[in-house]
Short mmCIF file of C-alpha atoms and ligand atoms in Angstrom, two decimals:
data_model
loop_
_atom_site.label_atom_id
_atom_site.label_comp_id
_atom_site.label_asym_id
_atom_site.label_seq_id
_atom_site.Cartn_x
_atom_site.Cartn_y
_atom_site.Cartn_z
CA MET A 1 143.85 20.34 228.14
CA THR A 2 143.23 18.61 224.85
CA LYS A 3 146.05 16.60 225.21
CA LEU A 4 144.89 14.99 228.09
CA LEU A 5 141.17 14.73 227.28
CA LEU A 6 141.38 13.37 224.18
CA PRO A 7 143.72 10.16 225.09
CA LEU A 8 142.01 9.85 227.76
CA HIS A 9 138.87 9.92 226.10
CA VAL A 10 140.38 7.08 223.54
CA LEU A 11 142.06 4.98 226.12
CA ALA A 12 138.17 4.63 227.68
CA ALA A 13 136.94 3.80 224.19
CA VAL A 14 139.51 0.90 223.60
CA LEU A 15 139.23 -0.45 227.11
CA ALA A 16 135.65 -0.38 227.76
CA VAL A 17 134.21 -0.80 224.54
CA GLY A 18 136.21 -3.43 223.21
CA PRO A 19 135.31 -5.92 225.73
CA VAL A 20 132.09 -5.32 225.73
CA THR A 21 131.95 -6.31 221.74
CA VAL A 22 134.18 -9.16 222.17
CA ALA A 23 132.00 -10.52 225.24
CA ALA A 24 128.49 -9.53 223.40
CA SER A 25 129.50 -10.96 220.63
CA MET A 26 130.54 -14.49 222.36
CA PHE A 27 127.55 -14.38 224.34
CA PRO A 28 124.56 -15.88 221.82
CA GLN A 29 126.79 -18.68 221.00
CA ALA A 30 127.62 -19.76 224.60
CA LEU A 31 123.93 -18.93 225.46
CA ARG A 32 123.49 -22.13 222.33
CA ARG A 33 125.79 -24.29 224.02
CA ALA A 34 124.35 -23.56 227.90
CA HIS A 35 121.03 -24.45 226.22
CA SER A 36 122.02 -27.37 223.78
CA ALA A 37 123.39 -28.92 227.14
CA PRO A 38 121.57 -27.98 230.20
CA ASP A 39 123.85 -30.24 232.65
CA ASP A 40 127.16 -28.55 231.27
CA ARG A 41 127.74 -26.49 234.62
CA GLU A 42 130.73 -24.52 232.57
CA ALA A 43 128.71 -23.58 229.85
CA LEU A 44 126.35 -21.76 232.41
CA ALA A 45 129.64 -20.28 233.88
CA ALA A 46 131.03 -19.28 230.89
CA LEU A 47 127.71 -17.48 229.89
CA ARG A 48 127.54 -16.21 233.52
CA THR A 49 131.34 -14.30 233.46
CA LEU A 50 130.36 -12.90 229.53
CA HIS A 51 127.62 -11.28 230.98
CA ARG A 52 129.24 -9.85 233.83
CA ILE A 53 132.24 -8.28 231.52
CA CYS A 54 129.51 -7.07 229.57
CA ARG A 55 127.56 -5.37 232.56
CA VAL A 56 130.88 -4.42 234.44
CA TYR A 57 132.80 -2.74 231.40
CA ALA A 58 129.46 -0.83 230.24
CA GLY A 59 129.33 0.81 233.36
CA ILE A 60 133.20 2.00 232.42
CA GLY A 61 132.54 2.68 228.90
CA ILE A 62 130.23 5.81 230.03
CA ALA A 63 134.05 7.72 230.60
CA VAL A 64 133.69 7.12 226.89
CA PRO A 65 131.15 9.81 226.02
CA LEU A 66 132.20 11.96 229.08
CA PHE A 67 135.50 12.39 228.08
CA GLY A 68 134.35 13.15 224.97
CA PHE A 69 131.91 15.66 225.51
CA ALA A 70 135.10 17.51 227.58
CA THR A 71 137.42 16.79 224.31
CA ALA A 72 134.61 18.46 222.44
CA GLY A 73 134.34 21.16 224.50
CA SER A 74 138.04 22.21 224.69
CA LEU A 75 138.30 21.78 221.19
CA ASP A 76 135.30 24.27 220.66
CA VAL A 77 133.83 21.79 218.22
CA LEU A 78 130.67 20.62 219.86
CA GLY A 79 128.55 22.20 217.67
CA ASN A 80 130.10 20.43 214.16
CA GLY A 81 128.01 17.86 212.37
CA TRP A 82 130.28 14.93 213.28
CA VAL A 83 130.32 15.88 216.75
CA ILE A 84 126.29 15.74 217.22
CA THR A 85 125.92 12.84 214.88
CA SER A 86 128.27 10.86 217.06
CA ILE A 87 126.43 12.34 219.89
CA VAL A 88 123.33 10.60 218.65
CA LEU A 89 124.91 7.41 217.40
CA THR A 90 126.49 6.78 220.86
CA ALA A 91 123.25 7.31 222.51
CA ALA A 92 121.60 4.62 220.19
CA ALA A 93 124.47 2.57 221.15
CA ALA A 94 124.24 3.15 224.72
CA ALA A 95 120.15 2.21 224.49
CA VAL A 96 120.69 -0.83 222.72
CA LEU A 97 123.51 -1.89 225.15
CA GLY A 98 121.72 -1.15 228.26
CA LEU A 99 118.07 -1.56 227.27
CA LEU A 100 118.17 -3.97 225.26
CA ILE A 101 120.99 -6.45 225.30
CA LEU A 102 121.79 -6.57 228.91
CA PRO A 103 118.16 -7.11 230.28
CA ALA A 104 117.89 -9.88 227.48
CA GLN A 105 121.42 -11.41 228.59
CA ASP A 106 119.48 -11.24 232.09
CA SER A 107 117.17 -13.03 231.33
CA ALA A 108 118.52 -15.55 229.19
CA LEU A 109 120.84 -16.52 231.92
CA THR A 110 117.90 -17.33 234.13
CA THR A 111 116.18 -19.49 231.48
CA ALA A 112 119.26 -20.54 229.92
CA ARG A 113 118.16 -24.41 230.03
CA SER A 114 114.37 -23.89 229.33
CA LEU A 115 114.52 -21.24 226.31
CA GLY A 116 114.77 -22.45 222.86
CA PRO A 117 117.43 -20.79 220.45
CA GLY A 118 115.40 -17.37 220.12
CA PRO A 119 117.00 -15.22 222.37
CA ALA A 120 120.19 -16.04 220.77
CA ALA A 121 119.07 -15.04 217.87
CA ARG A 122 117.81 -12.14 219.07
CA LEU A 123 120.86 -11.43 220.97
CA ALA A 124 123.20 -11.94 217.82
CA THR A 125 121.06 -9.47 215.88
CA LEU A 126 120.72 -6.91 218.80
CA THR A 127 124.92 -6.81 219.39
CA GLY A 128 125.66 -6.76 215.26
CA VAL A 129 123.70 -3.27 215.58
CA PHE A 130 125.25 -2.36 218.84
CA ASN A 131 128.88 -3.08 216.91
CA LEU A 132 127.79 -1.28 213.73
CA LEU A 133 126.69 1.91 215.46
CA TRP A 134 130.02 2.50 217.63
CA ALA A 135 132.47 1.25 214.47
CA THR A 136 130.52 3.96 212.63
CA VAL A 137 131.03 6.79 215.46
CA THR A 138 134.45 5.92 215.40
CA VAL A 139 135.39 6.04 212.04
CA LEU A 140 132.93 9.60 212.30
CA MET A 141 136.03 10.17 215.18
CA ILE A 142 138.63 9.66 212.79
CA VAL A 143 137.36 10.62 209.40
CA ARG A 144 135.55 14.07 210.78
CA PRO A 145 133.58 15.10 207.67
CA GLY A 146 133.50 18.67 207.30
CA SER A 147 136.09 19.96 209.80
CA THR A 148 138.57 22.74 209.15
CA THR A 149 140.58 22.05 212.36
CA GLY A 150 143.00 19.80 211.84
CA ALA A 151 144.04 16.95 208.92
C1 HEM B 1 129.22 11.68 222.91
C2 HEM B 1 129.61 10.81 221.99
C3 HEM B 1 131.50 11.57 221.76
C4 HEM B 1 131.70 12.65 221.55
C5 HEM B 1 131.37 14.21 222.09
C6 HEM B 1 133.31 12.52 221.01
C7 HEM B 1 133.99 13.68 221.06
C8 HEM B 1 135.42 13.85 220.43
C9 HEM B 1 136.17 14.57 219.95
C10 HEM B 1 136.44 15.98 220.01
C11 HEM B 1 137.81 13.87 219.49
C12 HEM B 1 139.17 14.77 219.30
C13 HEM B 1 138.68 14.99 217.61
C14 HEM B 1 139.82 15.77 217.06
O1 HEM B 1 140.93 15.12 217.14
O2 HEM B 1 139.70 17.06 216.33
C15 HEM B 1 137.08 12.59 219.78
C16 HEM B 1 137.95 11.47 219.04
C17 HEM B 1 138.21 10.38 219.08
N1 HEM B 1 136.77 9.50 219.43
FE1 HEM B 1 135.07 10.70 220.16
N2 HEM B 1 133.51 10.97 221.19
C18 HEM B 1 132.57 10.43 221.20
C19 HEM B 1 131.96 9.10 221.47
C20 HEM B 1 132.95 8.34 220.66
C21 HEM B 1 132.62 6.76 220.71
C22 HEM B 1 131.77 6.15 221.12
C23 HEM B 1 134.41 6.24 219.82
C24 HEM B 1 134.51 4.85 219.80
C25 HEM B 1 133.89 3.92 220.66
C26 HEM B 1 134.92 7.48 220.05
C27 HEM B 1 136.04 7.19 219.42
C28 HEM B 1 137.44 8.00 219.21
C29 HEM B 1 138.29 7.71 218.76
C30 HEM B 1 139.38 6.90 218.22
C31 HEM B 1 139.13 9.29 218.54
C32 HEM B 1 140.75 9.84 217.92
C33 HEM B 1 140.72 9.95 216.37
C34 HEM B 1 141.79 10.78 215.69
O3 HEM B 1 142.15 11.42 216.74
O4 HEM B 1 142.22 10.44 215.03
N3 HEM B 1 134.44 8.26 220.50
N4 HEM B 1 135.98 12.17 219.71
#
């Protein structure tokens, strides 16, 4: 069973978290461009597309912890320290994305023409925190400190 669940878990991480990382990281720069050229319709369209990628792939990203829990269950490692730490960090990453980044992108979109560069700087910081959290989880998944079940 693990042979099916683990590839699905990793595939979901690559296909969902990858696009969110790229799109969310590009958003602040695109926001600055949309703000500095309020008549540039293309800049606003790019901003909308980036936000949509973040929103849609964040939804698909729910598959990552779902298959993660299933994999951990089938390996019987749910109580391991590295798994519990990963669950906490994944929850924190999801909260930063769902409760802070996506709503901030949403409101930046509606006010892109009128606001100053403040939201772009805050979004860049939040996206950096999100990227750091999930990158840490990926390292934990591979190194598995304290694990005695494999290499
Ligand atoms: C609720 C959160 C998560 C749980 C419970 C979880 C659980 C697991 C488990 C049990 C494994 C198998 C490890 C082994 O072979 O012994 C694994 C592997 C892996 N996970 Fe997660 N995971 C979670 C979140 C994530 C996230 C957020 C990412 C990346 C975005 C991720 C990326 C990976 C990768 C790349 C592997 C393969 C590591 C390898 O085989 O060397 N996981 N995960």
